[in-house]
Coordinates of C-alpha atoms in Angstrom, one line a residue:
T1 CA 0.0 0.1 0.0
R2 CA 1.0 3.6 -0.3
M3 CA 2.3 5.5 2.2
E4 CA 0.4 9.1 2.9
T5 CA 2.9 10.1 5.6
L6 CA 6.2 10.1 6.8
T7 CA 6.7 9.2 10.5
F8 CA 9.6 9.3 12.8
F9 CA 9.2 8.2 16.4
L10 CA 11.7 10.3 18.8
L11 CA 12.1 9.4 22.5
L12 CA 14.3 12.1 24.1
F13 CA 14.9 10.7 27.6
P14 CA 17.4 10.1 28.5
L15 CA 18.7 12.9 26.1
H16 CA 21.9 11.2 24.8
N17 CA 20.0 8.0 23.8
I18 CA 18.0 9.4 20.5
F19 CA 16.2 6.1 18.7
F20 CA 14.0 6.7 15.6
L21 CA 11.8 3.8 14.0
C22 CA 10.7 4.3 10.3
S23 CA 7.1 3.5 9.9
C24 CA 7.3 3.0 6.1
E25 CA 6.4 -0.8 4.9
V26 CA 9.9 -2.8 4.8
P27 CA 9.8 -5.5 2.1
Q28 CA 10.5 -8.8 3.2
T29 CA 13.7 -10.5 2.1
T30 CA 14.2 -14.5 1.9
L31 CA 17.9 -15.7 1.7
Y32 CA 18.7 -18.7 0.3
L33 CA 21.8 -20.9 1.8
P34 CA 22.5 -23.5 -0.7
I35 CA 23.3 -27.0 1.6
T36 CA 25.3 -29.7 0.4
K37 CA 25.6 -33.2 1.8
D38 CA 29.1 -34.6 1.7
A39 CA 29.6 -38.1 0.5
S40 CA 32.3 -39.4 2.7
T41 CA 31.4 -37.7 6.0
L42 CA 27.7 -37.2 5.5
Q43 CA 28.2 -33.7 6.6
Y44 CA 26.0 -30.6 5.3
I45 CA 27.7 -27.9 4.0
T46 CA 26.7 -24.4 3.0
E47 CA 28.9 -21.7 1.0
V48 CA 28.9 -17.9 1.6
G49 CA 31.0 -15.2 0.4
Q50 CA 33.4 -13.3 2.9
R51 CA 36.1 -10.6 3.2
T52 CA 37.6 -8.3 1.0
P53 CA 38.5 -9.0 -2.0
L54 CA 35.4 -11.4 -1.7
V55 CA 36.2 -15.2 -1.5
P56 CA 33.8 -18.2 -1.2
I57 CA 34.3 -20.2 1.9
K58 CA 32.5 -23.3 2.8
L59 CA 31.1 -23.8 6.2
L60 CA 29.6 -26.8 8.4
V61 CA 25.9 -26.2 9.2
H62 CA 25.4 -26.6 13.0
L63 CA 22.1 -26.0 14.4
A64 CA 23.3 -25.2 17.9
G65 CA 26.2 -23.4 16.7
R66 CA 26.9 -19.9 18.9
S67 CA 28.3 -17.9 15.8
L68 CA 30.2 -18.2 12.6
W69 CA 33.8 -19.2 12.9
V70 CA 36.5 -19.5 10.6
D71 CA 40.0 -21.3 10.7
C72 CA 42.1 -18.2 10.5
D73 CA 45.3 -19.9 10.4
K74 CA 44.6 -21.1 6.7
G75 CA 45.7 -18.0 5.2
Y76 CA 42.8 -15.5 6.1
K77 CA 43.8 -12.4 4.3
S78 CA 41.0 -9.3 4.1
S79 CA 41.6 -5.7 4.3
T80 CA 38.4 -5.2 6.0
Y81 CA 39.0 -7.5 8.9
K82 CA 38.5 -5.6 12.3
P83 CA 39.2 -7.5 15.6
A84 CA 36.8 -6.3 18.5
V85 CA 38.5 -4.2 20.7
C86 CA 38.3 -4.7 24.5
N87 CA 35.7 -3.2 26.5
S88 CA 34.2 -2.2 23.2
T89 CA 30.5 -2.3 22.5
L90 CA 31.3 -5.1 20.1
C91 CA 32.4 -7.4 23.1
S92 CA 29.6 -6.3 25.2
F93 CA 27.1 -7.3 22.6
A94 CA 28.9 -10.7 21.7
N95 CA 28.7 -11.5 25.4
S96 CA 32.5 -11.7 25.5
H97 CA 33.9 -13.8 28.6
A98 CA 37.8 -12.7 28.0
C99 CA 40.1 -10.3 26.6
G100 CA 43.7 -10.4 26.0
D101 CA 46.7 -10.1 23.8
C102 CA 48.2 -12.2 21.4
L103 CA 50.5 -14.4 23.0
F104 CA 50.8 -17.6 20.8
K105 CA 51.9 -16.4 17.4
S106 CA 55.2 -14.8 16.3
Q107 CA 53.3 -11.9 14.7
L108 CA 49.7 -10.5 14.7
Q109 CA 47.4 -11.8 12.4
P110 CA 43.5 -12.4 12.0
G111 CA 42.5 -14.6 15.3
C112 CA 45.1 -13.3 17.1
N113 CA 45.8 -9.6 17.7
N114 CA 46.4 -7.4 21.0
N115 CA 43.8 -6.0 23.0
T116 CA 40.8 -8.2 21.6
C117 CA 38.1 -10.1 23.4
Y118 CA 36.9 -13.6 22.7
I119 CA 34.0 -16.0 23.2
W120 CA 33.6 -19.8 22.8
G121 CA 34.1 -21.5 20.0
E122 CA 33.1 -25.1 19.4
N123 CA 33.3 -28.0 17.0
P124 CA 30.7 -30.9 17.7
L125 CA 32.1 -33.5 15.8
I126 CA 35.1 -33.5 18.0
N127 CA 33.3 -32.6 21.3
S128 CA 35.9 -29.9 21.6
Y129 CA 36.3 -26.0 22.6
M130 CA 38.3 -23.3 22.5
D131 CA 38.2 -20.4 24.8
R132 CA 40.1 -17.9 22.6
A133 CA 38.1 -17.6 19.6
E134 CA 38.8 -13.9 18.5
I135 CA 35.5 -11.9 17.9
A136 CA 36.0 -9.6 14.3
E137 CA 33.8 -8.1 11.8
D138 CA 34.0 -8.5 8.1
I139 CA 32.1 -8.3 5.1
L140 CA 29.6 -11.5 4.6
A141 CA 27.6 -12.3 1.3
I142 CA 24.7 -14.3 1.1
G143 CA 22.3 -15.5 -1.8
S144 CA 19.1 -13.5 -1.9
T145 CA 16.2 -13.9 -4.8
P146 CA 16.1 -13.0 -7.6
G147 CA 19.8 -14.0 -8.3
V148 CA 21.6 -11.5 -6.1
R149 CA 23.7 -11.0 -3.1
I150 CA 22.9 -9.5 0.0
T151 CA 26.0 -8.2 1.9
W152 CA 26.8 -7.2 5.7
Q153 CA 29.5 -4.8 5.9
R154 CA 30.3 -5.6 9.4
F155 CA 29.0 -8.9 10.2
I156 CA 30.6 -10.3 13.4
F157 CA 32.4 -13.5 13.4
T158 CA 35.1 -15.5 15.4
C159 CA 38.3 -16.4 14.1
V160 CA 39.9 -19.9 15.5
E161 CA 42.8 -22.1 15.2
S162 CA 43.6 -24.9 13.0
Y163 CA 43.1 -27.5 15.6
L164 CA 39.4 -26.8 16.0
A165 CA 38.5 -27.4 12.5
R166 CA 39.6 -31.4 12.7
R167 CA 37.2 -33.8 11.1
L168 CA 35.8 -31.0 8.8
A169 CA 34.9 -32.3 5.4
N170 CA 37.5 -31.9 2.7
G171 CA 37.4 -27.9 1.8
V172 CA 35.3 -26.8 5.0
T173 CA 37.0 -24.2 6.9
G174 CA 34.8 -23.1 9.6
I175 CA 31.3 -23.7 11.2
V176 CA 28.2 -21.7 10.5
G177 CA 26.1 -21.5 13.9
F178 CA 22.2 -21.3 14.2
G179 CA 21.8 -21.4 17.9
H180 CA 18.5 -19.6 19.1
E181 CA 20.2 -18.0 22.4
S182 CA 23.5 -16.3 21.0
P183 CA 23.6 -12.7 19.6
L184 CA 26.1 -13.8 16.8
S185 CA 24.0 -16.8 15.6
I186 CA 23.0 -16.4 12.0
P187 CA 19.3 -16.2 12.8
N188 CA 19.9 -13.6 15.9
Q189 CA 22.4 -11.6 13.9
L190 CA 20.8 -11.6 10.5
G191 CA 17.4 -11.0 12.0
L192 CA 18.4 -7.4 13.5
D193 CA 17.9 -6.7 9.6
P194 CA 14.1 -5.2 9.3
T195 CA 14.0 -6.8 6.0
L196 CA 14.4 -10.4 7.5
N197 CA 13.4 -11.7 11.1
K198 CA 14.4 -14.4 13.4
K199 CA 13.0 -17.2 11.4
F200 CA 14.4 -19.6 9.2
G201 CA 13.7 -22.9 7.5
M202 CA 16.1 -25.8 7.1
C203 CA 15.4 -28.4 4.0
L204 CA 18.2 -31.1 3.6
S205 CA 18.6 -32.7 0.7
S206 CA 18.8 -36.7 0.5
S207 CA 21.0 -36.6 -2.4
T208 CA 24.8 -35.7 -2.3
R209 CA 24.6 -34.9 -6.1
S210 CA 21.8 -32.3 -5.3
R211 CA 21.6 -29.2 -3.0
G212 CA 19.3 -28.7 0.1
V213 CA 18.5 -25.1 1.4
I214 CA 18.2 -23.0 4.7
F215 CA 15.6 -20.5 4.2
I216 CA 16.4 -17.1 6.0
G217 CA 13.5 -14.9 6.9
S218 CA 9.8 -15.1 7.2
G219 CA 9.1 -16.9 3.7
P220 CA 7.2 -18.2 1.9
Y221 CA 9.4 -21.1 1.3
Y222 CA 9.3 -22.0 -2.3
V223 CA 9.8 -25.1 -4.2
Y224 CA 8.5 -26.7 -7.4
N225 CA 6.3 -29.8 -8.3
P226 CA 6.6 -28.5 -11.0
K227 CA 4.2 -25.7 -10.0
K228 CA 5.9 -23.4 -7.3
I229 CA 4.3 -24.5 -4.0
D230 CA 5.1 -22.8 -0.6
I231 CA 6.0 -25.8 2.0
S232 CA 6.1 -23.8 4.8
K233 CA 2.1 -24.2 5.1
N234 CA 0.3 -27.0 7.0
L235 CA 3.5 -27.6 9.6
V236 CA 2.7 -29.2 13.1
Y237 CA 4.3 -26.9 15.5
T238 CA 5.9 -27.9 19.2
K239 CA 7.5 -25.4 21.2
V240 CA 11.5 -25.3 21.9
I241 CA 12.6 -25.9 25.5
T242 CA 15.9 -24.3 26.6
N243 CA 18.1 -26.7 28.6
R244 CA 20.3 -24.5 30.8
G245 CA 22.3 -27.7 32.0
F246 CA 25.9 -28.3 30.5
L247 CA 25.8 -24.9 28.7
L248 CA 23.6 -26.2 26.2
S249 CA 21.4 -23.5 25.9
E250 CA 21.7 -23.1 22.1
E251 CA 20.7 -26.6 21.4
Y252 CA 17.2 -27.2 20.1
Y253 CA 15.2 -29.3 22.2
I254 CA 11.5 -30.2 22.0
Q255 CA 9.2 -32.3 23.7
V256 CA 9.1 -36.2 22.3
S257 CA 6.1 -37.5 24.7
S258 CA 6.1 -40.9 23.2
I259 CA 6.9 -43.1 20.2
R260 CA 4.9 -44.9 17.9
I261 CA 5.5 -47.6 15.5
A262 CA 3.0 -48.8 12.9
G263 CA 0.3 -46.8 14.8
Q264 CA 1.3 -48.5 18.4
D265 CA 2.8 -47.0 21.2
V266 CA 6.3 -48.3 22.3
P267 CA 6.8 -49.2 25.6
L268 CA 9.4 -46.8 27.1
N269 CA 10.6 -45.4 30.1
R270 CA 9.4 -42.0 29.9
T271 CA 11.6 -40.4 32.6
L272 CA 14.3 -40.2 29.8
L273 CA 12.3 -38.3 27.6
S274 CA 12.2 -35.2 29.9
I275 CA 15.2 -33.4 30.8
N276 CA 16.3 -33.7 34.4
K277 CA 16.3 -30.1 35.7
N278 CA 19.2 -31.0 38.4
N279 CA 21.9 -31.9 35.5
G280 CA 20.6 -31.4 32.0
V281 CA 20.5 -35.0 30.6
G282 CA 17.5 -36.6 28.9
G283 CA 15.2 -35.3 26.7
T284 CA 15.3 -35.1 23.0
K285 CA 17.2 -32.5 20.7
I286 CA 17.6 -32.2 17.0
S287 CA 21.2 -32.0 15.4
S288 CA 22.3 -31.4 12.1
T289 CA 26.0 -32.6 12.4
I290 CA 25.2 -36.3 13.4
P291 CA 24.1 -38.6 10.3
F292 CA 21.5 -40.8 11.9
T293 CA 19.2 -40.7 15.1
I294 CA 20.5 -41.8 18.5
L295 CA 18.6 -43.4 20.9
H296 CA 19.3 -44.0 24.5
T297 CA 19.9 -47.9 24.5
S298 CA 16.9 -48.4 26.6
I299 CA 14.8 -46.7 24.1
Y300 CA 16.5 -48.3 21.4
D301 CA 16.0 -51.6 22.1
A302 CA 12.3 -51.3 22.7
V303 CA 12.2 -49.5 19.1
K304 CA 14.0 -52.2 17.5
I305 CA 11.8 -54.9 19.1
A306 CA 8.2 -52.9 17.9
F307 CA 10.1 -52.2 14.3
I308 CA 11.0 -55.8 13.8
K309 CA 7.6 -57.2 15.1
A310 CA 5.8 -54.6 12.4
L311 CA 8.0 -55.7 9.6
P312 CA 5.9 -57.8 6.7
K313 CA 6.0 -61.6 7.8
N314 CA 7.8 -62.4 4.6
V315 CA 11.1 -59.9 5.2
T316 CA 13.8 -61.5 6.9
L317 CA 16.5 -60.2 9.1
V318 CA 20.0 -60.3 8.5
E319 CA 22.4 -61.4 11.3
P320 CA 24.7 -60.2 12.4
P321 CA 23.6 -56.8 11.6
M322 CA 25.7 -54.3 9.5
K323 CA 28.3 -52.3 11.4
R324 CA 27.1 -49.4 13.2
F325 CA 23.4 -50.5 12.7
G326 CA 21.5 -52.9 14.9
V327 CA 18.5 -54.3 12.9
C328 CA 19.3 -55.0 9.3
F329 CA 17.0 -57.1 6.8
S330 CA 16.8 -58.1 3.3
S331 CA 15.2 -55.9 1.0
K332 CA 14.4 -58.5 -1.9
N333 CA 10.6 -58.3 -0.3
I334 CA 10.3 -54.4 0.4
R335 CA 8.2 -52.4 -1.9
S336 CA 8.8 -48.9 -3.0
T337 CA 6.3 -46.1 -2.5
K338 CA 6.3 -42.5 -3.4
V339 CA 7.7 -41.8 0.4
G340 CA 10.6 -44.8 0.3
P341 CA 10.4 -48.4 1.2
D342 CA 7.1 -49.7 2.5
V343 CA 8.5 -50.4 6.2
P344 CA 6.6 -49.5 9.3
V345 CA 5.8 -45.6 9.9
I346 CA 7.5 -44.1 13.1
D347 CA 6.1 -41.3 15.0
F348 CA 7.6 -38.8 17.2
V349 CA 4.7 -38.2 19.5
L350 CA 5.1 -34.3 20.5
H351 CA 3.3 -32.2 23.0
K352 CA 0.1 -34.0 22.4
P353 CA -1.3 -37.2 20.7
S354 CA -2.5 -35.4 17.8
A355 CA 0.6 -33.7 17.3
F356 CA 3.3 -35.9 15.7
W357 CA 6.2 -35.9 13.2
R358 CA 5.5 -39.0 11.0
I359 CA 8.7 -40.9 9.7
Y360 CA 8.5 -42.7 6.3
G361 CA 10.5 -45.5 4.8
A362 CA 13.0 -42.9 3.1
N363 CA 14.0 -41.4 6.6
S364 CA 13.4 -44.5 8.6
V365 CA 15.7 -46.8 7.1
V366 CA 19.0 -46.8 4.6
Q367 CA 20.1 -49.3 2.0
V368 CA 23.4 -50.3 2.8
K369 CA 24.1 -52.9 0.1
K370 CA 22.2 -54.4 -3.2
D371 CA 19.9 -56.2 -1.0
V372 CA 20.0 -55.1 2.5
M373 CA 18.3 -52.2 4.5
C374 CA 19.2 -51.5 8.1
L375 CA 17.2 -49.4 10.5
A376 CA 18.6 -45.7 10.4
L377 CA 18.8 -45.4 14.0
V378 CA 21.4 -46.0 16.4
G379 CA 21.5 -47.1 20.0
R380 CA 24.0 -45.7 22.3
D381 CA 25.2 -45.1 25.8
Q382 CA 23.5 -41.6 26.5
T383 CA 23.5 -41.6 30.4
W384 CA 24.7 -38.1 30.3
E385 CA 23.6 -36.7 27.2
P386 CA 20.0 -36.2 25.7
S387 CA 17.9 -39.5 25.4
I388 CA 17.2 -38.9 21.7
V389 CA 19.4 -37.1 19.3
I390 CA 17.6 -36.6 16.1
G391 CA 20.1 -36.7 13.0
G392 CA 20.4 -35.8 9.6
H393 CA 19.1 -38.7 7.8
Q394 CA 15.5 -38.0 9.8
L395 CA 15.5 -34.3 8.6
E396 CA 16.4 -35.1 5.2
E397 CA 13.3 -34.0 2.6
N398 CA 11.5 -32.4 5.4
L399 CA 10.9 -28.9 5.9
L400 CA 11.6 -27.5 9.5
V401 CA 10.8 -24.4 10.4
F402 CA 12.4 -22.5 13.1
D403 CA 10.7 -19.4 14.9
L404 CA 12.9 -18.1 17.2
P405 CA 10.6 -15.3 18.6
K406 CA 7.6 -17.3 19.3
K407 CA 9.9 -20.3 20.4
K408 CA 8.9 -23.0 18.1
I409 CA 9.5 -25.6 15.5
G410 CA 7.4 -26.6 12.5
F411 CA 7.6 -29.9 11.0
S412 CA 6.4 -30.8 7.5
S413 CA 6.9 -34.4 7.3
S414 CA 8.3 -35.8 4.1
L415 CA 8.3 -33.6 1.0
K416 CA 7.6 -36.8 -1.0
L417 CA 4.2 -36.8 -0.2
K418 CA 3.5 -33.6 -2.0
Q419 CA 5.8 -34.9 -5.2
T420 CA 8.6 -32.4 -4.7
S421 CA 12.0 -32.3 -2.6
C422 CA 14.3 -30.0 -0.6
S423 CA 16.8 -30.2 -4.0
I424 CA 17.6 -26.5 -4.3
A425 CA 17.8 -27.2 -8.3
E426 CA 14.0 -27.3 -8.1
L427 CA 13.8 -23.7 -6.4
G428 CA 14.1 -22.1 -9.8
E429 CA 16.7 -20.3 -11.9
D430 CA 16.5 -17.4 -10.3
V431 CA 18.2 -18.9 -7.2
L432 CA 20.9 -20.5 -8.5
A433 CA 22.5 -17.1 -9.6
I434 CA 24.3 -16.8 -5.9
G435 CA 28.0 -16.7 -7.0
V436 CA 29.9 -14.5 -5.2
Q437 CA 30.7 -11.9 -7.8
P438 CA 27.4 -9.8 -7.7
I439 CA 27.1 -7.7 -4.7
T440 CA 24.0 -5.9 -5.6
L441 CA 22.2 -4.8 -2.3
V442 CA 23.5 -3.5 1.0
S443 CA 20.9 -4.3 3.9
Q444 CA 20.6 -3.4 7.5
P445 CA 22.4 0.2 8.1
R446 CA 20.5 1.6 5.3
I447 CA 17.1 0.9 5.6
I448 CA 16.2 4.0 7.5
F449 CA 17.4 5.9 4.8
I450 CA 15.9 3.9 2.3
C451 CA 12.5 4.3 3.7
V452 CA 12.8 7.9 3.5
E453 CA 14.7 7.8 0.0
S454 CA 11.9 5.8 -1.3
Y455 CA 9.1 7.8 0.1
I456 CA 10.5 11.3 -1.3
M457 CA 10.7 10.0 -4.8
E458 CA 7.4 8.7 -4.9
R459 CA 5.7 11.8 -3.5
L460 CA 7.6 14.1 -5.8
A461 CA 5.6 15.6 -8.8
K462 CA 5.4 13.8 -12.1
G463 CA 8.0 15.1 -14.7
V464 CA 10.7 15.1 -11.9
T465 CA 14.0 13.3 -13.3
D466 CA 16.0 11.0 -11.1
T467 CA 19.8 12.2 -11.6
P468 CA 21.7 10.5 -9.0
I469 CA 24.7 12.5 -7.6
K470 CA 27.6 11.2 -6.2
G471 CA 27.3 11.6 -2.3
F472 CA 23.6 11.5 -2.2
G473 CA 21.2 8.7 -2.6
A474 CA 18.4 10.5 -4.1
C475 CA 18.6 13.5 -6.8
F476 CA 16.5 15.0 -9.2
S477 CA 16.1 17.5 -11.5
S478 CA 14.8 20.9 -10.1
K479 CA 13.3 22.3 -13.2
N480 CA 9.7 21.5 -12.3
I481 CA 10.2 22.2 -8.4
T482 CA 8.4 25.6 -7.6
S483 CA 9.8 27.7 -4.7
T484 CA 8.1 28.8 -1.5
N485 CA 8.8 31.1 1.3
V486 CA 10.1 27.7 3.3
G487 CA 12.0 26.5 0.0
P488 CA 11.8 24.1 -2.6
D489 CA 8.0 22.6 -2.9
V490 CA 9.0 18.8 -2.0
P491 CA 7.1 16.5 0.6
V492 CA 7.6 17.7 3.9
I493 CA 9.2 15.4 6.7
D494 CA 8.1 15.2 10.4
F495 CA 9.9 13.9 13.1
V496 CA 7.3 12.8 15.5
F497 CA 8.0 13.0 19.2
H498 CA 6.6 11.7 22.4
K499 CA 3.0 12.0 21.1
S500 CA 1.4 12.3 17.6
S501 CA 0.8 16.1 18.2
A502 CA 4.3 16.9 18.9
F503 CA 6.5 17.1 16.0
W504 CA 9.4 19.0 14.1
R505 CA 8.5 19.7 10.6
I506 CA 11.1 20.0 7.9
Y507 CA 10.4 22.0 4.9
G508 CA 12.3 21.8 1.4
T509 CA 14.9 24.2 2.3
N510 CA 16.3 22.0 5.2
S511 CA 15.3 18.4 3.5
V512 CA 16.9 18.8 -0.1
V513 CA 20.1 20.7 -1.2
Q514 CA 20.9 22.6 -4.6
V515 CA 24.1 20.3 -5.8
S516 CA 24.2 21.9 -9.2
K517 CA 22.3 24.4 -11.6
D518 CA 19.1 22.4 -12.3
V519 CA 19.8 19.2 -9.9
K520 CA 18.5 18.9 -6.4
C521 CA 19.2 16.0 -3.8
L522 CA 17.8 14.7 -0.7
A523 CA 19.8 16.0 2.0
F524 CA 19.8 12.6 4.0
V525 CA 22.8 10.2 4.0
G526 CA 22.8 6.8 4.2
Q527 CA 25.8 5.0 6.3
D528 CA 26.5 2.0 8.5
Q529 CA 25.2 2.8 11.6
S530 CA 25.7 -0.7 13.3
W531 CA 27.6 0.4 16.3
A532 CA 26.1 4.4 16.4
P533 CA 22.7 6.1 16.5
S534 CA 20.4 4.9 14.0
I535 CA 19.9 8.6 13.0
V536 CA 22.2 11.7 13.5
I537 CA 20.3 14.7 13.0
G538 CA 23.0 17.1 10.9
G539 CA 23.6 20.9 10.4
H540 CA 21.5 21.1 7.1
Q541 CA 18.5 20.1 9.1
L542 CA 19.2 22.5 11.7
E543 CA 19.8 25.7 9.6
E544 CA 17.3 28.6 10.2
N545 CA 15.6 26.6 13.2
L546 CA 15.6 27.6 16.7
L547 CA 16.6 25.0 18.9
I548 CA 16.2 25.7 22.8
F549 CA 18.5 23.5 25.1
D550 CA 16.8 23.5 28.8
L551 CA 19.1 21.6 30.7
P552 CA 17.6 21.7 34.2
H553 CA 13.9 20.4 32.7
K554 CA 16.1 18.1 30.6
K555 CA 14.2 19.0 27.4
I556 CA 14.5 20.5 24.0
G557 CA 12.5 22.8 22.1
F558 CA 12.0 23.1 18.4
S559 CA 10.7 26.3 16.3
S560 CA 10.2 24.7 12.8
S561 CA 11.6 26.8 10.0
L562 CA 11.8 30.6 10.9
K563 CA 11.4 31.4 7.1
L564 CA 7.5 30.5 8.3
Q565 CA 7.7 34.0 9.9
Q566 CA 9.3 35.7 7.3
T567 CA 12.8 36.0 9.3
S568 CA 16.1 33.8 9.8
C569 CA 18.6 33.3 12.1
S570 CA 20.8 35.6 11.0
K571 CA 18.5 38.7 12.0
Y572 CA 19.9 38.5 15.5
D573 CA 23.0 40.7 13.7
N574 CA 20.8 43.6 13.0
I575 CA 19.4 43.6 16.5
S576 CA 23.0 43.4 18.0
K577 CA 23.9 46.9 16.0
N578 CA 21.1 48.8 17.1

């Protein structure tokens, strides 16, 4: 809808903290992170652009990761790398736990600088942590649609040493974290952008030859079958449970109240399905870094017995089972369906019996050789771990939507039911153009300026010509602009204060500037204000206005343009001469 007013809300108390919110409708954006499945490690990998000059980097997708971290020992070079200075706003924002100097290298380099702050870096593949992950900023570029890159000039990430990058797939140099608590995680950091929000969808491909996708933003999330469909509709939602034990607050825990196989409840020790409030063990979490779901041994034994009992009578077990798996069987008599092998369905029942996530054959079993399939669940001693860890194989070809503001997760069940898949190749040609070369859109820091600029250009009289001038974002021919006693006849801009009737009106003499004979520009400048006031009112807007600063009463008075009173700020000279 068209806007008929341009409104800013101003809080003047305390005086030194001034915040503005733009009321214009901000177009929502959806970003696309392509996800590939590494054939040898079964890890899920994404690629983004980073640094100056921009280079592609591959990262392991870690749902519970605190931040994006990179192995900076392997030739990290960038002219825009900026480490976080001790006691800075950036360190506070990142919840830094320590600060210090570079003591372990012969010379300073990214990841090892003096007077910088740190957070923890973690690698779930080796269950290892690093307490000196250097906080820094650099350029980050992520794919959007149609075929463009959105860039962040000052994206916050961490630098780690090479030992933390062990067991990452070949060519992978770091981890990208999607945790729900850390301010540096992908959804929390990008969610500060008004064009996005703290919501993302994960859709992993089951094939190592095609790509899945992580959608960042509110959606809709489209795939093709062959028509374009929104796969984020009709999801089953359950709440995210925060587990404060073992520093696992970034993990996505959900309530699994029971397990059904072929419609029958599996007899379980239900105390294992809840998180122990004293030590944080038990419960169910979702992981993108393990290939197959892990079950506490007592849960696994019960599931195994129930699954075998529900198999068709003409299916024979393979003894001993294949390495890693506990139940394997001949696949000769197993029919194929559109949702995979025709084996008993497994339901993870969530917070109530009618809310469940159904796992069909494509996700419940795995073909290990020509005529042998195995139950794709693993039994393990989980005494001091979550009782259930849902792994990648069970997530493939399902859409999971993580809604951080509402603290809930939505499950789609298999997309094969809709005759489609998570493959990014089916998202359309516009999404495939996500190489690191084109950087066509700058995001968050300019959003308020974009609101003002777009509104002004929309409201200008017909016949005005857009003529960009260096240093300004909106310029136009002044040939058709009439003059008034308060300057050029352009749309007025109001800064609205503590109530709608209290506002400071900015007329043309203060809102635009003449840059050449026939060209004027909007006298507002877009600039990266990530760590500064969102709006800084400058001198051009103050000219020919009286501002009274009443310090005892902690208030400011605004006159609006003195040209309305057919006078100016220079008239005091005449008085002083009398």
